[in-house]
Amino acid sequence: MLFLGFLPDKYIFPSVIKACAGLSTLGIGRQVHSLVSVTGFGLDTFVQSSLVHMYVKCGEMKDAHRVFDRMLDRSVVCWSALVAGYARQGYVDKANELFDEMRSFGVEPNLVSWNGLIAGFSQNGLLSKSLLILQKMHLEGFKPDGTTISCVLSVVGDLEGLPIGIQIHAYVLKQALHSDKWVVSALLDMYGKCGSPSAMMQVFYELPQMEVASCNALVAGLSRNGLVEDALKVFKQYKDNKIELNVVSWTSIIACCTQNGKDIEALQLFREMQLSGVKPNAVTIPCLLPACANIAALMHGKAAHCFSIRKGISSDVYVGSALIDMYGKCGRIVDSRHCFDSLPARNLVCWNAIMRGYAMHGMAGEAIDIFNLMQKNGHKPDFISFTCVLSACCQGGLTKEGLQYFEKMSQEYGIEARMEHYACITTLLSRAGRLKEAYSMIKEMPFEPDACVWGALLSSCRVYANVSLGEVAAEKLFKLEPNNAGNYVLLSNIYAAKGMWNEVYRVRDAMSSMGLTKNPGCSWIEIKNEVYILLAGDRSHPQMAQIIERLERLNMEMKKSGYLPDTNFVLQDVEQQDKENILCGHSEKLAVGLGLLCTPPGSALRVIKNLRICGDCHTVIKFISMFEGREIFVRDTNRFHHFKDGMCSCGDYW
DNA sequence: TTAGGGTTAG
């Protein structure tokens, strides 16, 4: 328009200025402001008003006030915008003064002015200020509307103010505002954030009408309180009632599943979302990717990556960091690094994600390089960065370096050691056989060690067959986690390794009298877009006979090459042949067996296990990698084992 | 025909 020689008029300028009222467009907005000044429209009330709004929206209060001061005719709209702007920035007195000044100029505030003031205070987290205004407003005879209430409520939950929330709810009922859809979702949101899901459900049962906003608030709130099943039920009810769900609804329910261990469900919901015609966005993808990462569903993760590229959101830092994490956890550290390198901007989460990936893969050197590089790039490591670098040192056996980083953390970086750091150092020391030092450090910890710390010590006591310390750690663990059978198993393993059979039986009796059974070993493998789950000793898979046959054939080959089954890993008191059969039924072996059957020769296999990989399986899979000429990745609870040509990337140190 | 307030997902 300008190019063609036309000038905007007083009707067009406000619209243009409104379009500039965002942080990214403020620069253009300032240019338009100059144009307004030179063309003489700077005296028009509407143009001035829109300029005030633009600056307020961008938080540029000085500029907003400068324009405002020059105005001859200040409407209530303009006063309200300025007041709200100051309130949002936390200038409480200034906002209140201006509000009163407006009246002394003969301009009466309207509902929008009151709401703007309250919204401003709420956005700044100033609950008490918002409540004061609500009270004042009420006393002056102004009836609040749904906006007023939702503004006040929006700041209640974050401050754990359930009693105040309940009071406001009572006020809502008195004012007969409980059917307002904004009020309903604000109430749901408040109760969710205040940890009162029962109150949420009460609001839900009394809903005047099912709306997408209430669905979203319900799902988010139930999820926040860990009630996944309820969230899924509510979500289904909205779906069955043909309520048109939006991208927030679907993203919320997917996030709910991934955050509560329902990864397969998350993947199914993502598919359903697409079938329903709702397009995922830059929030959906980082909510979905952890599901792919958790169960190492690489194909699903890749599909989400391709989608992000097509949609032009793969450079988003949230998407990017989720991709780095997903590839890392799916055993594709090179792809993970590629995602990291191709991000135009990285935040601390991205740096920590790639570092954690290297740590999981036992690539301590690379993790340390990243740790140094991030600082050169101006990112200060946080406590998570240190957890990553310490666990990298753990996995890589870099005991000396790990101890140095631990010391530097508090001394040079001023970061107090947390539980996870102590757990890392316990592992670091005890894996290096320095069990006594580990125990001394635990005793000197400034807070009570948790089960992770004692568990790290106990596992290493098993490796080094240290009975006395193992007993100490186990005693602590029995108190901290009375129902965790794994600790009993570890202790009895320690006794068994020393041939202390009476103690072995004593521990097992204790276990069985408490009704504890070992957490069943469970492994996953993704084959052609499908995720298969295999349980230890479970023979229900349709191809189980073939799997066993294949493993037994390999077993014979291995024995010819001098391999001895390590039956120390079998706890049951059974005959040698039975022990071998039990070993054969370990879930990671079954998953590898299924992979061998169902994938082309020579292709890589990726298996995830819910427990630490067993020593015998480790030996067997090393053999399989050589004999079958396959790369095999096994992710256990601690790290990745990359088997190739008969060797493992962990160097048999895990 | 032009200027105003609020929520929900990482």
XYZ file of C-alpha atoms (C1' of nucleotides) in Angstrom:
664
model
C 0.000 0.000 0.000
C 2.788 2.396 0.961
C 4.750 1.246 -2.051
C 1.868 2.224 -4.324
C 1.806 5.656 -2.747
C -1.275 5.241 -0.564
C -1.180 6.364 3.034
C -3.207 4.591 5.723
C -5.957 6.681 7.311
C -7.123 6.925 10.892
C -9.179 3.752 10.452
C -6.373 1.650 9.068
C -3.575 2.638 11.443
C -5.188 1.137 14.563
C -5.560 -2.237 12.864
C -1.968 -2.204 11.659
C -0.711 -1.211 15.114
C -2.780 -3.954 16.727
C -1.143 -6.476 14.448
C 2.251 -5.284 15.722
C 1.353 -5.839 19.376
C 3.650 -8.823 19.864
C 7.244 -9.032 21.035
C 8.512 -10.219 17.677
C 6.746 -7.411 15.800
C 7.469 -4.563 18.191
C 10.254 -3.281 15.926
C 7.792 -2.867 13.053
C 5.356 -1.321 15.525
C 7.888 1.372 16.372
C 8.361 2.116 12.665
C 4.596 2.450 12.251
C 4.622 4.776 15.256
C 7.152 7.019 13.456
C 5.003 6.992 10.345
C 2.003 7.950 12.450
C 3.924 10.909 13.875
C 5.198 12.250 10.557
C 1.838 11.867 8.844
C 0.029 13.755 11.586
C -2.201 10.922 12.783
C -0.508 11.028 16.159
C -3.274 13.189 17.537
C -6.092 10.815 16.700
C -7.625 9.239 19.801
C -8.014 5.797 18.288
C -4.507 5.733 16.854
C -3.055 6.849 20.198
C -5.120 4.304 22.047
C -3.881 1.463 19.881
C -0.290 2.622 20.382
C -0.768 2.572 24.151
C -2.097 -0.967 23.846
C 0.739 -2.111 21.686
C 3.365 -0.857 24.115
C 1.489 -2.235 27.125
C 1.250 -5.674 25.497
C 4.979 -5.642 24.893
C 5.702 -4.545 28.453
C 7.147 -1.202 27.316
C 5.423 0.850 29.989
C 7.596 3.951 29.542
C 6.640 4.244 25.882
C 3.018 3.469 26.666
C 2.906 6.172 29.309
C 4.631 8.713 27.033
C 1.925 8.292 24.380
C -0.731 8.352 27.093
C 0.587 11.642 28.533
C 0.220 13.349 25.188
C -3.398 12.292 24.757
C -6.019 15.003 25.070
C -8.989 12.678 25.123
C -8.280 9.668 27.323
C -11.034 7.122 27.123
C -11.763 4.541 29.811
C -10.329 1.962 27.432
C -7.000 3.694 27.416
C -6.834 4.244 31.161
C -7.694 0.605 31.738
C -4.976 -0.648 29.436
C -2.333 1.419 31.187
C -3.527 0.351 34.631
C -3.507 -3.327 33.617
C -0.023 -2.954 32.149
C 1.399 -1.587 35.389
C -0.397 -4.242 37.434
C 0.999 -7.021 35.227
C 4.523 -5.758 35.804
C 4.015 -5.773 39.552
C 3.819 -1.961 40.017
C 1.038 -2.310 42.576
C 0.972 1.267 43.889
C 1.310 2.808 40.455
C -1.593 0.720 39.142
C -3.830 1.570 42.105
C -2.934 5.274 41.930
C -3.720 5.471 38.223
C -6.996 3.669 38.810
C -8.020 6.354 41.317
C -6.615 9.123 39.124
C -8.875 7.961 36.300
C -11.864 8.765 38.487
C -10.524 12.164 39.489
C -10.414 12.925 35.765
C -14.101 12.091 35.644
C -13.648 8.804 33.828
C -15.602 6.009 35.524
C -14.015 2.564 35.458
C -16.137 -0.156 33.913
C -16.082 -3.924 34.303
C -13.211 -4.241 31.851
C -11.140 -1.749 33.888
C -11.673 -3.743 37.081
C -10.951 -7.006 35.321
C -7.833 -5.589 33.702
C -6.463 -4.580 37.087
C -7.240 -7.980 38.595
C -5.852 -9.823 35.560
C -2.664 -7.793 35.801
C -2.114 -8.617 39.464
C -2.968 -12.273 38.874
C -0.530 -12.579 35.982
C 2.117 -11.292 38.347
C 1.186 -13.895 40.948
C -0.167 -11.233 43.357
C -3.112 -13.160 44.764
C -3.710 -10.916 47.788
C -3.778 -7.811 45.567
C -6.278 -9.447 43.218
C -8.479 -10.426 46.154
C -8.378 -6.874 47.532
C -9.574 -5.486 44.222
C -12.336 -8.103 44.034
C -13.459 -7.052 47.496
C -13.309 -3.337 46.634
C -15.219 -3.953 43.451
C -17.874 -5.886 45.323
C -18.207 -3.133 47.974
C -18.618 -0.508 45.264
C -21.489 -2.434 43.821
C -19.795 -3.827 40.704
C -20.935 -7.324 39.935
C -18.029 -9.520 38.826
C -18.371 -11.651 35.720
C -16.775 -14.908 34.630
C -13.607 -13.124 33.567
C -13.171 -11.577 37.014
C -13.484 -14.946 38.705
C -11.272 -16.826 36.295
C -8.559 -14.163 36.708
C -8.618 -14.470 40.485
C -8.770 -18.272 40.436
C -5.904 -18.575 37.975
C -3.461 -17.506 40.678
C -4.906 -19.536 43.571
C -3.667 -23.023 42.753
C -0.060 -22.069 42.331
C 0.031 -20.810 45.895
C -1.570 -23.888 47.384
C -4.444 -21.833 48.610
C -7.191 -24.441 48.689
C -9.137 -22.695 51.520
C -9.179 -19.448 49.543
C -10.198 -21.355 46.425
C -13.121 -22.888 48.321
C -14.185 -19.438 49.537
C -14.138 -18.093 46.007
C -16.154 -21.115 44.903
C -18.774 -20.247 47.541
C -18.793 -16.661 46.285
C -19.273 -17.958 42.737
C -22.366 -19.882 43.833
C -23.760 -16.834 45.649
C -23.223 -14.701 42.573
C -24.808 -17.426 40.419
C -21.733 -17.539 38.169
C -21.233 -21.308 38.437
C -22.584 -21.990 34.970
C -20.178 -19.633 33.226
C -17.873 -21.779 31.128
C -14.788 -19.723 31.994
C -15.576 -20.059 35.694
C -16.066 -23.806 35.371
C -12.711 -24.433 33.779
C -10.991 -22.019 36.171
C -12.509 -23.899 39.134
C -11.376 -27.229 37.697
C -7.923 -25.836 37.081
C -7.724 -24.410 40.612
C -8.823 -27.638 42.315
C -6.406 -29.621 40.164
C -3.492 -27.381 41.110
C -4.494 -27.387 44.791
C -4.366 -31.179 44.840
C -8.089 -31.735 45.287
C -9.215 -34.080 42.514
C -12.362 -35.026 44.451
C -13.522 -31.405 44.311
C -12.752 -31.452 40.590
C -14.950 -34.469 40.083
C -17.728 -32.765 42.059
C -17.581 -29.789 39.684
C -17.524 -32.232 36.777
C -20.675 -34.052 37.973
C -22.503 -30.728 38.243
C -21.379 -29.375 34.881
C -24.136 -27.446 33.120
C -22.681 -28.473 29.785
C -19.684 -30.422 28.503
C -17.236 -28.040 26.873
C -13.822 -28.662 25.423
C -12.245 -26.269 27.960
C -13.589 -28.224 30.926
C -12.345 -31.454 29.368
C -8.868 -29.979 29.031
C -8.800 -28.649 32.583
C -10.046 -32.005 33.925
C -7.496 -34.073 32.041
C -4.639 -31.774 33.069
C -5.759 -31.696 36.710
C -6.335 -35.432 37.044
C -3.016 -36.094 35.376
C -1.232 -33.675 37.709
C -2.653 -35.686 40.611
C -1.538 -38.974 39.102
C -5.073 -40.193 38.345
C -4.418 -41.483 34.834
C -7.299 -43.934 34.728
C -9.771 -41.209 35.715
C -8.291 -38.849 33.143
C -8.670 -41.504 30.446
C -12.265 -42.162 31.544
C -13.209 -38.473 31.491
C -11.534 -38.018 28.131
C -13.517 -40.925 26.709
C -16.759 -39.477 28.055
C -16.162 -36.213 26.200
C -15.214 -38.135 23.075
C -18.308 -40.372 23.290
C -20.469 -37.284 23.778
C -19.142 -36.003 20.469
C -17.600 -32.909 22.038
C -15.226 -31.476 19.500
C -11.814 -31.932 21.097
C -8.930 -29.718 20.096
C -5.168 -30.054 19.941
C -4.861 -29.086 23.626
C -7.245 -31.882 24.650
C -5.302 -34.507 22.722
C -1.928 -33.173 23.792
C -3.039 -33.154 27.433
C -4.187 -36.759 27.422
C -1.027 -37.869 25.598
C 1.125 -35.986 28.124
C -0.906 -37.572 30.917
C -0.063 -41.037 29.593
C 3.650 -40.430 29.034
C 4.037 -38.831 32.447
C 2.364 -41.751 34.165
C 4.005 -44.735 32.535
C 1.388 -45.442 29.889
C 3.616 -45.242 26.854
C 1.787 -47.645 24.559
C -1.493 -45.832 25.279
C 0.187 -42.517 24.433
C 1.234 -43.868 21.048
C -2.280 -45.200 20.386
C -3.851 -41.872 21.360
C -1.488 -40.023 19.044
C -2.669 -42.198 16.180
C -6.291 -41.695 17.155
C -5.724 -37.952 17.307
C -4.483 -37.886 13.746
C -7.365 -40.078 12.574
C -9.791 -37.646 14.212
C -8.365 -34.898 12.025
C -6.732 -32.825 14.763
C -3.241 -31.725 13.746
C -0.426 -32.157 16.290
C 1.620 -29.026 16.987
C 4.944 -28.037 18.530
C 3.683 -28.964 22.002
C 2.207 -32.327 21.044
C 5.492 -33.697 19.717
C 7.581 -33.147 22.856
C 4.717 -34.688 24.855
C 4.671 -37.768 22.669
C 8.414 -38.331 22.230
C 9.111 -39.439 25.814
C 6.735 -42.361 25.177
C 8.868 -43.409 22.189
C 11.996 -42.886 24.275
C 10.739 -44.881 27.267
C 9.949 -47.997 25.290
C 12.554 -47.344 22.583
C 9.910 -47.270 19.867
C 12.382 -45.928 17.335
C 10.047 -46.122 14.329
C 7.374 -44.104 16.102
C 10.004 -41.626 17.232
C 11.350 -41.296 13.713
C 7.834 -40.751 12.373
C 7.363 -37.934 14.892
C 10.710 -36.493 13.789
C 9.665 -36.574 10.100
C 6.379 -34.944 11.026
C 8.262 -32.167 12.834
C 10.444 -31.534 9.808
C 7.405 -31.373 7.486
C 5.642 -29.059 9.890
C 8.728 -26.845 10.260
C 8.924 -27.267 14.027
C 12.046 -29.413 14.294
C 14.074 -26.334 15.273
C 11.879 -25.591 18.253
C 13.990 -26.125 21.390
C 11.309 -28.211 23.097
C 10.926 -30.460 20.052
C 14.695 -30.511 19.610
C 15.520 -31.504 23.159
C 12.827 -34.208 23.112
C 14.324 -35.569 19.861
C 17.851 -35.574 21.315
C 16.531 -37.492 24.314
C 14.458 -39.910 22.223
C 17.303 -40.872 19.860
C 19.665 -41.223 22.793
C 17.301 -43.553 24.617
C 16.557 -45.517 21.448
C 20.245 -46.335 21.076
C 20.852 -43.896 18.222
C 23.418 -41.616 19.802
C 24.709 -40.453 16.403
C 21.224 -39.319 15.345
C 20.816 -37.734 18.746
C 23.991 -35.724 18.197
C 22.816 -34.798 14.715
C 19.601 -33.321 16.144
C 21.676 -31.470 18.710
C 24.034 -30.051 16.087
C 21.266 -28.936 13.775
C 19.410 -26.863 16.363
C 19.785 -23.140 15.646
C 19.463 -22.302 19.345
C 19.956 -24.532 22.372
C 18.959 -24.180 25.955
C 20.293 -25.958 29.017
C 17.825 -28.839 28.530
C 19.342 -29.619 25.106
C 22.887 -29.674 26.469
C 21.842 -31.863 29.380
C 19.941 -34.221 27.064
C 22.893 -34.924 24.784
C 25.165 -35.298 27.788
C 22.788 -37.802 29.369
C 22.717 -39.696 26.055
C 26.497 -39.999 26.025
C 26.449 -41.053 29.678
C 23.917 -43.816 28.943
C 26.084 -45.036 26.108
C 29.134 -45.145 28.329
C 30.804 -42.441 26.206
C 32.322 -40.562 29.102
C 34.848 -38.639 26.994
C 32.135 -37.205 24.742
C 29.985 -36.301 27.740
C 32.882 -34.410 29.287
C 33.559 -32.622 25.966
C 29.921 -31.473 25.933
C 30.207 -30.369 29.544
C 33.161 -28.146 28.611
C 31.620 -26.955 25.361
C 28.384 -25.870 26.989
C 30.302 -23.529 29.261
C 32.272 -22.094 26.350
C 28.874 -21.371 24.818
C 27.825 -19.445 27.872
C 25.620 -22.034 29.591
C 26.179 -22.492 33.296
C 25.783 -26.166 34.266
C 22.952 -26.885 36.709
C 22.502 -29.819 39.086
C 21.174 -31.978 36.240
C 24.295 -31.286 34.149
C 26.363 -32.563 37.051
C 24.172 -35.656 37.424
C 24.871 -36.350 33.731
C 28.602 -35.821 33.878
C 28.917 -37.827 37.111
C 26.921 -40.723 35.725
C 29.067 -40.580 32.559
C 32.139 -40.958 34.740
C 30.390 -43.838 36.529
C 29.554 -45.697 33.334
C 32.961 -45.022 31.845
C 34.831 -46.074 34.982
C 36.449 -42.629 35.311
C 36.641 -42.710 39.088
C 39.227 -39.989 39.577
C 37.530 -37.531 37.207
C 34.131 -38.188 38.722
C 35.400 -37.383 42.200
C 36.970 -34.184 40.876
C 33.693 -33.051 39.278
C 31.858 -33.825 42.497
C 34.234 -31.610 44.427
C 34.128 -28.817 41.846
C 30.349 -28.847 41.837
C 30.033 -27.263 45.256
C 33.372 -25.496 45.466
C 33.560 -23.869 42.033
C 29.951 -23.849 40.882
C 28.212 -23.357 44.198
C 25.771 -26.217 43.562
C 24.830 -28.202 46.659
C 25.059 -31.965 46.170
C 21.625 -33.631 45.994
C 20.623 -37.212 46.552
C 21.235 -38.201 42.924
C 24.799 -36.887 43.063
C 25.517 -38.926 46.170
C 24.001 -41.960 44.469
C 26.362 -41.425 41.517
C 29.405 -41.096 43.735
C 28.402 -44.155 45.741
C 28.193 -46.101 42.492
C 31.430 -44.584 41.231
C 33.411 -45.544 44.319
C 31.857 -48.895 44.951
C 32.141 -50.071 41.361
C 35.807 -49.285 41.540
C 35.905 -51.643 44.518
C 36.306 -48.775 46.980
C 33.381 -49.983 49.058
C 34.683 -48.762 52.392
C 35.187 -45.237 51.063
C 31.686 -45.323 49.614
C 30.293 -46.349 52.982
C 32.233 -43.598 54.787
C 30.883 -41.030 52.360
C 27.325 -42.260 52.869
C 27.756 -41.918 56.617
C 28.937 -38.338 56.201
C 26.090 -37.238 53.936
C 24.344 -34.078 55.201
C 20.920 -35.735 54.848
C 19.492 -39.236 55.209
C 20.539 -41.377 52.226
C 17.647 -42.823 50.223
C 17.170 -46.225 48.649
C 19.086 -45.283 45.487
C 22.230 -44.613 47.496
C 22.010 -47.798 49.581
C 20.970 -49.746 46.492
C 24.118 -48.611 44.663
C 26.222 -49.866 47.556
C 24.337 -53.160 47.773
C 24.740 -53.914 44.042
C 28.446 -53.368 44.270
C 28.655 -55.536 47.362
C 27.236 -58.290 45.187
C 29.854 -57.705 42.498
C 32.663 -57.748 45.061
C 30.985 -60.361 47.302
C 31.294 -58.145 50.380
C 29.026 -59.753 52.969
C 29.413 -57.390 55.919
C 28.729 -54.139 54.029
C 26.067 -55.882 51.957
C 24.238 -56.733 55.169
C 24.433 -53.112 56.347
C 23.064 -51.779 53.057
C 20.380 -54.462 52.881
C 19.160 -53.717 56.414
C 18.710 -50.053 55.486
C 16.940 -50.998 52.277
C 14.561 -53.423 54.007
C 13.411 -50.472 56.134
C 13.226 -47.988 53.265
C 11.579 -50.299 50.726
C 10.032 -53.198 52.631
C 8.244 -54.453 49.535
C 11.111 -54.390 47.076
C 12.016 -57.994 46.458
C 15.119 -57.001 44.481
C 17.006 -56.115 47.654
C 16.354 -59.570 49.144
C 17.497 -61.121 45.907
C 20.736 -59.134 45.910
C 21.520 -60.045 49.491
C 20.857 -63.708 48.893
C 23.091 -63.473 45.808
C 25.893 -62.178 47.967
C 25.454 -65.092 50.384
C 25.208 -67.567 47.514
C 28.445 -66.296 45.987
C 30.170 -67.076 49.291
C 28.450 -70.439 49.617
C 26.576 -69.323 52.753
C 23.562 -71.474 51.975
C 21.893 -71.218 55.390
C 21.766 -67.445 55.011
C 20.529 -67.803 51.452
C 17.590 -69.892 52.658
C 16.937 -67.531 55.573
C 16.638 -64.540 53.205
C 14.457 -66.463 50.783
C 12.194 -67.655 53.574
C 11.854 -64.094 54.820
C 10.980 -63.067 51.296
C 8.356 -65.718 50.798
C 6.841 -65.261 54.249
C 6.310 -61.626 53.325
C 4.687 -62.747 50.097
C 7.301 -60.953 48.000
C 8.063 -62.119 44.518
C 10.791 -60.851 42.278
C 9.782 -58.055 39.934
C 9.361 -60.017 36.699
C 12.016 -59.335 34.103
C 10.481 -57.723 31.076
C 11.965 -56.716 27.715
C 10.660 -54.936 24.642
C 11.685 -55.063 21.039
C 10.289 -53.025 18.176
C 9.905 -54.983 14.952
C 8.336 -53.376 11.894
C 6.559 -50.627 13.839
C 5.162 -53.013 16.424
C 6.400 -53.151 19.986
C 6.595 -56.704 21.402
C 6.783 -57.269 25.128
C 8.401 -60.423 26.512
C 8.270 -61.519 30.124
C 10.867 -63.767 31.741
C 9.732 -67.381 31.618
C 6.546 -66.472 29.771
C 5.926 -68.967 27.010
C 2.774 -67.381 25.606
C 4.304 -65.714 22.560
C 3.065 -67.556 19.437
C 6.608 -67.976 18.137
C 8.009 -69.111 21.483
C 8.850 -72.638 20.304
C 10.949 -71.233 17.459
C 12.589 -68.683 19.756
C 13.614 -71.384 22.233
C 14.839 -73.622 19.460
C 16.958 -70.819 18.012
C 18.414 -69.975 21.424
C 19.152 -73.618 22.164
C 20.936 -74.003 18.856
C 23.022 -70.960 19.675
C 23.627 -72.395 23.128
C 25.157 -75.508 21.584
C 27.389 -73.431 19.334
C 28.485 -71.389 22.310
C 29.320 -74.471 24.343
C 31.456 -75.703 21.457
C 33.369 -72.420 21.725
C 33.912 -72.964 25.417
C 31.032 -70.930 26.844
C 29.764 -71.987 30.268
C 26.330 -70.878 31.406
C 26.759 -68.740 34.502
C 24.126 -70.244 36.776
C 25.032 -67.938 39.656
C 22.397 -65.711 38.178
C 19.716 -68.283 38.855
C 18.291 -68.010 42.334
C 15.990 -70.962 42.390
C 17.343 -74.095 44.017
C 17.064 -76.444 41.056
C 19.134 -78.902 39.063
C 21.846 -77.649 36.691
C 19.874 -78.372 33.512
C 16.819 -76.593 34.892
C 18.973 -73.642 35.819
C 20.173 -73.447 32.252
C 16.591 -73.555 31.059
C 15.671 -70.737 33.391
C 18.553 -68.671 32.063
C 17.292 -69.403 28.588
C 13.975 -67.866 29.587
C 15.381 -64.459 30.593
C 13.373 -61.805 28.866
C 16.291 -60.070 27.157
C 17.376 -63.352 25.563
C 13.827 -64.044 24.421
C 13.606 -60.578 22.877
C 16.917 -61.051 21.074
C 15.702 -64.481 19.931
C 12.502 -62.968 18.532
C 14.543 -60.262 16.835
C 16.786 -62.869 15.193
C 13.716 -64.689 13.855
C 11.808 -61.679 12.571
C 14.400 -59.349 11.095
C 16.704 -59.707 8.083
C 20.130 -61.249 8.776
C 22.756 -58.673 9.664
C 20.317 -55.953 10.757
C 20.677 -54.346 14.170
C 18.498 -55.324 17.140
C 17.359 -52.947 19.854
C 16.090 -54.358 23.116
C 15.009 -52.590 26.290
C 14.925 -54.282 29.661
C 13.180 -53.160 32.847
C 15.950 -54.474 35.119
C 19.719 -54.558 34.918
C 20.962 -56.985 32.322
C 21.980 -60.315 33.804
C 25.597 -61.406 33.592
C 24.824 -64.597 31.730
C 22.662 -62.786 29.194
C 25.497 -60.311 28.737
C 27.898 -63.118 27.865
C 25.383 -64.836 25.598
C 24.489 -61.667 23.695
C 28.164 -60.874 23.176
C 28.477 -64.319 21.605
C 25.347 -63.856 19.484
C 26.614 -60.513 18.167
C 29.703 -62.273 16.863
C 28.152 -65.536 15.735
C 25.200 -63.935 13.956
C 27.100 -60.873 12.772
C 24.614 -58.489 14.344
C 24.854 -55.263 16.238
C 22.675 -55.605 19.316
C 21.719 -52.709 21.564
C 20.341 -53.535 24.981
C 19.188 -50.721 27.205
C 18.816 -51.726 30.839
C 17.855 -49.532 33.781
C 21.322 -48.048 33.892
C 22.747 -47.720 30.443
C 23.172 -49.022 26.916
C 25.089 -52.112 26.051
C 26.213 -52.027 22.436
C 27.196 -55.531 21.441
C 29.298 -55.931 18.332
C 31.759 -58.605 17.157
C 31.630 -60.383 20.484
C 32.382 -57.274 22.552
C 30.224 -54.908 24.553
C 30.638 -51.137 24.737
C 30.478 -51.287 28.529
C 33.744 -53.224 28.556
C 32.022 -55.689 30.921
C 31.877 -52.919 33.506
C 28.302 -52.072 34.488
C -15.430 0.354 9.284
C -11.011 2.085 14.005
C -8.979 1.072 20.540
C -10.322 -2.961 26.042
C -10.183 -7.998 30.226
C -9.509 -14.253 31.004
C -7.830 -20.796 30.515
C -6.336 -25.378 29.030
C -0.855 -28.964 26.713
C 5.847 -29.094 27.074
